[in-house]
Short mmCIF file of C-alpha atoms in Angstrom, two decimals:
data_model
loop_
_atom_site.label_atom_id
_atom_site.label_comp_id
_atom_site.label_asym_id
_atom_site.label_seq_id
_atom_site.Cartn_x
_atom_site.Cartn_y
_atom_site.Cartn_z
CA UNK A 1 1.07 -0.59 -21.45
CA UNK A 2 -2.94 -1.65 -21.24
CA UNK A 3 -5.03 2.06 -19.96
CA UNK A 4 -5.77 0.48 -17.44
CA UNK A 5 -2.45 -0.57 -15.95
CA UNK A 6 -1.16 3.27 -16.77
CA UNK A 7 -3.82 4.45 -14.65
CA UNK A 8 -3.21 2.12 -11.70
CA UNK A 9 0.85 3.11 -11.54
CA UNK A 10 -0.24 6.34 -11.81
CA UNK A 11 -2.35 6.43 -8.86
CA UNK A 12 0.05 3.94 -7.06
CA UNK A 13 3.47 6.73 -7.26
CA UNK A 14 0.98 9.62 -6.18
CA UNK A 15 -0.07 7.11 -3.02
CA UNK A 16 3.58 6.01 -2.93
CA UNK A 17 4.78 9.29 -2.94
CA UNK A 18 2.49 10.34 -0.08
CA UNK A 19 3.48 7.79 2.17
CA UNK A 20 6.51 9.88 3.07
CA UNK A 21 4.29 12.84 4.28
CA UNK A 22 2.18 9.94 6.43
CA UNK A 23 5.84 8.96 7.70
CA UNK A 24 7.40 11.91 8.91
CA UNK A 25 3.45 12.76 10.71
CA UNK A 26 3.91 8.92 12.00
CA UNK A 27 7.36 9.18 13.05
CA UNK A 28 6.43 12.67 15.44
CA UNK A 29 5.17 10.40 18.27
CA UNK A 30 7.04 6.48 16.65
CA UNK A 31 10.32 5.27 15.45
CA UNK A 32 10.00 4.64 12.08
CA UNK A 33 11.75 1.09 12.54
CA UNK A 34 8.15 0.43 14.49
CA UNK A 35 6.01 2.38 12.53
CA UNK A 36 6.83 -0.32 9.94
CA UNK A 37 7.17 -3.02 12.28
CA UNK A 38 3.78 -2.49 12.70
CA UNK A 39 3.08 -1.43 9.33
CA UNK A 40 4.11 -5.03 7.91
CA UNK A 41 2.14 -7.01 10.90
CA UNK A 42 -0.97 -5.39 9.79
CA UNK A 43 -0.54 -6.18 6.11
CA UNK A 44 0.27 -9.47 7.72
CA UNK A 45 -2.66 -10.35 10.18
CA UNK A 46 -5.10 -11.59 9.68
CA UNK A 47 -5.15 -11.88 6.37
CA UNK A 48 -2.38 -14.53 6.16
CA UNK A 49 -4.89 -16.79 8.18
CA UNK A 50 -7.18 -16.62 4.56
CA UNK A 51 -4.53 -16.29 2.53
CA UNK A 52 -2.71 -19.45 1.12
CA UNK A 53 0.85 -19.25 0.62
CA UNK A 54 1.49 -18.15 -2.86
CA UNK A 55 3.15 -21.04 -5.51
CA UNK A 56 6.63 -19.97 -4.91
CA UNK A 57 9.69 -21.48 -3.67
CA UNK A 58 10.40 -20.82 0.04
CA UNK A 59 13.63 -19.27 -0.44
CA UNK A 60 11.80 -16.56 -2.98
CA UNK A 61 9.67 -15.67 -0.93
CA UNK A 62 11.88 -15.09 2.39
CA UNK A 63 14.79 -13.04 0.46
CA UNK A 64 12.18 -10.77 -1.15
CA UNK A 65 10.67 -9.91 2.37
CA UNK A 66 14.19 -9.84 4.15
CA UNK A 67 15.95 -7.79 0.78
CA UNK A 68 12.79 -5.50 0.39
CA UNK A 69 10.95 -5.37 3.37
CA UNK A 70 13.52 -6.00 5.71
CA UNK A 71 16.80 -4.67 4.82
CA UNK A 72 15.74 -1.88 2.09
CA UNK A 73 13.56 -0.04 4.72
CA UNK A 74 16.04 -0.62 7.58
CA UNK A 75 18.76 1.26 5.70
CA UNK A 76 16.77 4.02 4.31
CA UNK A 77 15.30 4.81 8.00
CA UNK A 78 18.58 4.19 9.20
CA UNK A 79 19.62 7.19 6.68
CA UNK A 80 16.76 8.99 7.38
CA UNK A 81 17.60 9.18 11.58
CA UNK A 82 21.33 9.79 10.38
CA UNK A 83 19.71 13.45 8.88
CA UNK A 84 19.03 12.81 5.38
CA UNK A 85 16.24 14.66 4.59
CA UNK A 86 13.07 13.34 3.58
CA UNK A 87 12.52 15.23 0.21
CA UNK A 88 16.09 14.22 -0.75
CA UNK A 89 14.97 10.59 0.09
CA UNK A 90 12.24 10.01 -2.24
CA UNK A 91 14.64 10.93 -4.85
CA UNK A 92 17.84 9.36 -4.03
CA UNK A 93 15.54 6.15 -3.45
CA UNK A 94 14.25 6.09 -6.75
CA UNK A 95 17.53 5.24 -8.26
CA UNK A 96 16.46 1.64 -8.31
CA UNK A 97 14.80 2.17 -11.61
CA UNK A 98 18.33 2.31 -12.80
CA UNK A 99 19.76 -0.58 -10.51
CA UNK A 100 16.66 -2.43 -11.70
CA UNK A 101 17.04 -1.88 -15.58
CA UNK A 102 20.54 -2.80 -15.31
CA UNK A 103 19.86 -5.89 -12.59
CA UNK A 104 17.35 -6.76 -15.54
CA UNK A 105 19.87 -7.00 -18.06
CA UNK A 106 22.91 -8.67 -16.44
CA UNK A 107 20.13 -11.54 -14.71
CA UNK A 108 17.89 -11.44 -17.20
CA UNK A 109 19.42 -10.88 -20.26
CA UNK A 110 16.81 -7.87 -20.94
CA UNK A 111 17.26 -5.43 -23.28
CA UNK A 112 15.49 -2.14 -22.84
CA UNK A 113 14.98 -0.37 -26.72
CA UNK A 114 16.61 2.68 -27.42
CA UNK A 115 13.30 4.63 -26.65
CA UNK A 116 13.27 3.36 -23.28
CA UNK A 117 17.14 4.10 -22.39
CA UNK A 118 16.78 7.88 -23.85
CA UNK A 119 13.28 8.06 -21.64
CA UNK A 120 14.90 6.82 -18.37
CA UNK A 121 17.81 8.88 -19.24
CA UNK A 122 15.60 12.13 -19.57
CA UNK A 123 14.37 11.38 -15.83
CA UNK A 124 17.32 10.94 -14.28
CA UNK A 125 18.50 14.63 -15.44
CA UNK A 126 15.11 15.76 -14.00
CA UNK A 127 15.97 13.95 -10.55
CA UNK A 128 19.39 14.72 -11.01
CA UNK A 129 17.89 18.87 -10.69
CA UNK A 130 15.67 17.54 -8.08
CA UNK A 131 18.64 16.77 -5.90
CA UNK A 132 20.94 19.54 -6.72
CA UNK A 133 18.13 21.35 -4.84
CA UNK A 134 18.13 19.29 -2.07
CA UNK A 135 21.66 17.41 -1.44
CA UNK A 136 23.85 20.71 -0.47
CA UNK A 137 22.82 19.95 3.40
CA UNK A 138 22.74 16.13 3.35
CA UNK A 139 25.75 14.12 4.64
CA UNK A 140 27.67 11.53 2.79
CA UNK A 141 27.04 8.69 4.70
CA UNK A 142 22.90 9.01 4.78
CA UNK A 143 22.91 9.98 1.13
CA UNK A 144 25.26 6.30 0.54
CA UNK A 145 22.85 4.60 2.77
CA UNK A 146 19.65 6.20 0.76
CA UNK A 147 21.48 4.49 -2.47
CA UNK A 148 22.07 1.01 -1.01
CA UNK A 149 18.56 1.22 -0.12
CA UNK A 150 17.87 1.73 -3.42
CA UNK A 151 19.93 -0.75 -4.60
CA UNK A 152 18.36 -3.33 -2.41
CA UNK A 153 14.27 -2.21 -4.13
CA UNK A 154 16.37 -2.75 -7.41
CA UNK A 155 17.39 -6.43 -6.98
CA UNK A 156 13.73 -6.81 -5.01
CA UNK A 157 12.13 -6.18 -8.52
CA UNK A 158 14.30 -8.73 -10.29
CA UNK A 159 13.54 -11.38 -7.33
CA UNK A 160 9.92 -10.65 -8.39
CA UNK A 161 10.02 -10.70 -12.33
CA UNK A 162 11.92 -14.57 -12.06
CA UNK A 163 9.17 -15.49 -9.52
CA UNK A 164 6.19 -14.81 -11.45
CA UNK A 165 3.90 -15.49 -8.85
CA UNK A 166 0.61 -16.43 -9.65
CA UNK A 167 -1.18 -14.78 -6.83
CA UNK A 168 0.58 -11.22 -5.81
CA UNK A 169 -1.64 -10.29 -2.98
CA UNK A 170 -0.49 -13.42 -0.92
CA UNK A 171 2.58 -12.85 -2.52
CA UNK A 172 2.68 -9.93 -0.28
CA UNK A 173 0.94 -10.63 2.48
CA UNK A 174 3.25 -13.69 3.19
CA UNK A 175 6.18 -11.31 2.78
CA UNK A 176 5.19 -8.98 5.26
CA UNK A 177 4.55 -11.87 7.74
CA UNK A 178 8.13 -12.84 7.34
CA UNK A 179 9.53 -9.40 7.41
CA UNK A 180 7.34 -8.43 10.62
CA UNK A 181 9.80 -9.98 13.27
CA UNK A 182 12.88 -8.90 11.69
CA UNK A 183 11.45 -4.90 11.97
CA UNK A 184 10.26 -5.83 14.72
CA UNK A 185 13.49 -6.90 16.21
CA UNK A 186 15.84 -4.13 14.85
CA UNK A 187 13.12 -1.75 16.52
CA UNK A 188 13.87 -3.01 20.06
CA UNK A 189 17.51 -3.26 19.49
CA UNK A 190 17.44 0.69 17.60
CA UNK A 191 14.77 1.94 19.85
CA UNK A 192 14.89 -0.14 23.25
CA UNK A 193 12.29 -2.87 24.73
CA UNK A 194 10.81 0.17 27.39
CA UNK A 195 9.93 2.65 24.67
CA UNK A 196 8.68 0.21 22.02
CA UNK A 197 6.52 -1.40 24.59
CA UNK A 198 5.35 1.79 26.08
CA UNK A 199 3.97 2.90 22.44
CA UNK A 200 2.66 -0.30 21.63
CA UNK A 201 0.59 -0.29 25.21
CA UNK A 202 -1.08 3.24 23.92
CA UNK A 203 -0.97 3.60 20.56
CA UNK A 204 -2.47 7.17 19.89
CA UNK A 205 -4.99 8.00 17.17
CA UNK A 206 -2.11 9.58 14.68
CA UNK A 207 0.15 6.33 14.77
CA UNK A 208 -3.31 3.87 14.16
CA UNK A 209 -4.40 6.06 11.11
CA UNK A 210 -0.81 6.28 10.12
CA UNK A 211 -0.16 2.61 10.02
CA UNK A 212 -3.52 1.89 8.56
CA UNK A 213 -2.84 4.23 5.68
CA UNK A 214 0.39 2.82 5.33
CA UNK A 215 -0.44 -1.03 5.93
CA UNK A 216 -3.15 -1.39 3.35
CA UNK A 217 -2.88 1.81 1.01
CA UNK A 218 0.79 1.97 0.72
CA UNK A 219 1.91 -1.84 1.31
CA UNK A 220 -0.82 -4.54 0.35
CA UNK A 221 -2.65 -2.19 -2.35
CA UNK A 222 0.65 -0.82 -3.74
CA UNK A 223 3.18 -3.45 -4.09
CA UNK A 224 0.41 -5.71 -5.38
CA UNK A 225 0.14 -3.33 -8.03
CA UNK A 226 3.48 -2.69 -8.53
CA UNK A 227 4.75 -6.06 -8.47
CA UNK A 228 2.00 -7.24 -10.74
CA UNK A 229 3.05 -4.40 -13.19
CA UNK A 230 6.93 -5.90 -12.73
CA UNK A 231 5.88 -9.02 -13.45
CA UNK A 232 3.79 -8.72 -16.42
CA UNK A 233 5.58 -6.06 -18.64
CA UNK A 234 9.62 -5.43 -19.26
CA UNK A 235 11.40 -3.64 -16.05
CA UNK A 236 12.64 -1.15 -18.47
CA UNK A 237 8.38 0.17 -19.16
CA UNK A 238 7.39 0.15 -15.40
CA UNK A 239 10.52 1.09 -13.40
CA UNK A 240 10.52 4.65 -14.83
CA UNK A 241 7.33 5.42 -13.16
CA UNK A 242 8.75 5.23 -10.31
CA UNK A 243 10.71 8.32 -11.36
CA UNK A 244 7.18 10.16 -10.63
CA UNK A 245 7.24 9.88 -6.47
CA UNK A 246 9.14 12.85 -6.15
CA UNK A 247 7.20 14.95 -7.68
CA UNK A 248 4.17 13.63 -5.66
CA UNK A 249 6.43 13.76 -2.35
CA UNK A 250 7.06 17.08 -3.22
CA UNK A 251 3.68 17.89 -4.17
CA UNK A 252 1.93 16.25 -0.70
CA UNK A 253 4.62 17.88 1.60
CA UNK A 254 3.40 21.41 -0.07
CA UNK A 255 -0.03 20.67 0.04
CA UNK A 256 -0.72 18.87 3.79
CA UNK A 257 3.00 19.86 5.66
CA UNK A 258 3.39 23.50 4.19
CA UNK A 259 6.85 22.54 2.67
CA UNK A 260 8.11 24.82 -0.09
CA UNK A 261 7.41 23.67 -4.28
CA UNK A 262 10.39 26.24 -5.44
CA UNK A 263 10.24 26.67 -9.51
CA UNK A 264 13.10 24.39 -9.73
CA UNK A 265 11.55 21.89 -8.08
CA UNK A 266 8.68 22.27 -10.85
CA UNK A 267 10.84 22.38 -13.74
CA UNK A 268 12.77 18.69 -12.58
CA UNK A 269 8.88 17.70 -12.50
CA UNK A 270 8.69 18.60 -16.09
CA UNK A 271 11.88 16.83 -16.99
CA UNK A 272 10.85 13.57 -15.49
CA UNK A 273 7.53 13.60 -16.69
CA UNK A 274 8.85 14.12 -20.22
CA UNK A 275 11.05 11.15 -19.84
CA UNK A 276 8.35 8.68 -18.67
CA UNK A 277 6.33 9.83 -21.88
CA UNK A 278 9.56 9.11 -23.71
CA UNK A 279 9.73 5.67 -22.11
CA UNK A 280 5.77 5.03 -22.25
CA UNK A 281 4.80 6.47 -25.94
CA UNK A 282 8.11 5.06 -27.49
CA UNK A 283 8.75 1.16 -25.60
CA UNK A 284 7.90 0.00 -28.69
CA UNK A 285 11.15 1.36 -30.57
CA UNK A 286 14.14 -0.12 -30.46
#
């Protein structure tokens, strides 16, 4: 991977990983079904009136905003308001590294080399003591919903690699455009036409910086990035990164909420950071 790319992914799971401590401030005073409603209408408007619709087929375009966008973040806030905790959610969601290598292979016919299997396998026993920390209070039923989830970003990334779009930014911003009435429309069924309406006639100062933050930081800057990334190098190099949002979940929560970094907590960051050098430093084995 180019410097320069390793440096962008890098900053994009730290921003990535943040995004959960901006959601749980958001969701104090919003539903988190119209926090991202509103989220994906902002990465929508108005730059889709500037914006031409990227070279893709229709149908490409539509099931990676419904799969992704749509779907993805409807189940994992649907697990979220079922009780699973955040911190558990930022790992259990970053098993679609592993849905994705394995998507990559069966659709794709990509092999990752040994290096990057052994890497990616390193990570997952540091997430695998990152959850062992945090599971013992979660429920079944949110923690299965936090995998489909996953499992849904996984098959997103593979929708994205066979599009190769030439343009990602409109690639995303006509995503969100699509995905915008479908959030939108689970929110008033999930949260009811009075209260949605009430927040949306006086938005407070927390929910605009919120969805800001989240809207052009989190959505239109980062999955540019990361779909660029997905598109121009083998799933099995830049889905491990995504191993790294824990540890800057973790990290933010500590830092801006007050949440506890125990030691084990640091030693599953040392695991997974060992197993993304693995994955980076050795791609080129096989």
């Amino acid at each position: 991977m180019a410097a320069r790319d390793l440096v962008l992914v890098l900053m994009l799971v730290t921003l990535w990983g943040s995004t959960f401590t901006a959601m749980k401030i958001g969701v104090v005073d919003v539903p988190p079904l119209l926090i991202n409603t509103l989220r994906f209408a902002l990465s929508a408007f108005p730059a889709i009136l500037f914006i031409p619709r990227p070279n893709v087929p229709l149908w490409t375009l539509v099931s990676f905003a419904l799969i992704l966008f749509g779907v993805k973040f409807t189940v994992l806030f649907a697990a979220l308001k079922l009780g699973l905790p955040a911190g558990l959610a930022s790992i259990v969601l970053q098993v679609q590294v592993f849905f994705t290598i394995f998507f990559a292979f069966l659709l794709l016919g990509e092999r990752p080399s040994r290096m990057s299997m052994i890497g990616a396998g390193v990570a997952l026993i540091g997430m695998l003591v990152f959850a062992e920390e945090k599971i013992e209070n979660a429920a079944l039923l949110p923690f299965l919903l936090g995998l489909l989830a996953a499992l849904f970003w996984g098959f997103a990334n593979i929708i994205v690699k066979k599009a190769k779009a030439p343009d990602i930014l409109s690639f995303v911003v006509w995503a969100s455009a699509i995905a915008t009435p479908v959030l939108f429309a689970a929110s008033l069924i999930v949260d009811g036409p009075t209260r949605v309406f009430t927040i949306l006639a006086a938005p407070g100062w927390t929910t605009i910086l919120v969805t800001l933050y989240l809207s052009f930081g989190a959505t239109l800057f980062g999955y540019s990035v990361w779909n660029g990334l997905i598109s121009r190098y083998p799933v099995a190099t830049v889905g491990p990164f995504a191993l790294l949002i824990p540890v800057s979940g973790l990290a933010c929560g500590a830092i801006f909420l007050g949440e506890t970094f125990s030691v084990q907590a640091m030693i599953a960051s040392a695991i997974v950071f060992l197993g993304l050098m693995i994955n980076v430093f050795g791609a080129g084995s096989s």
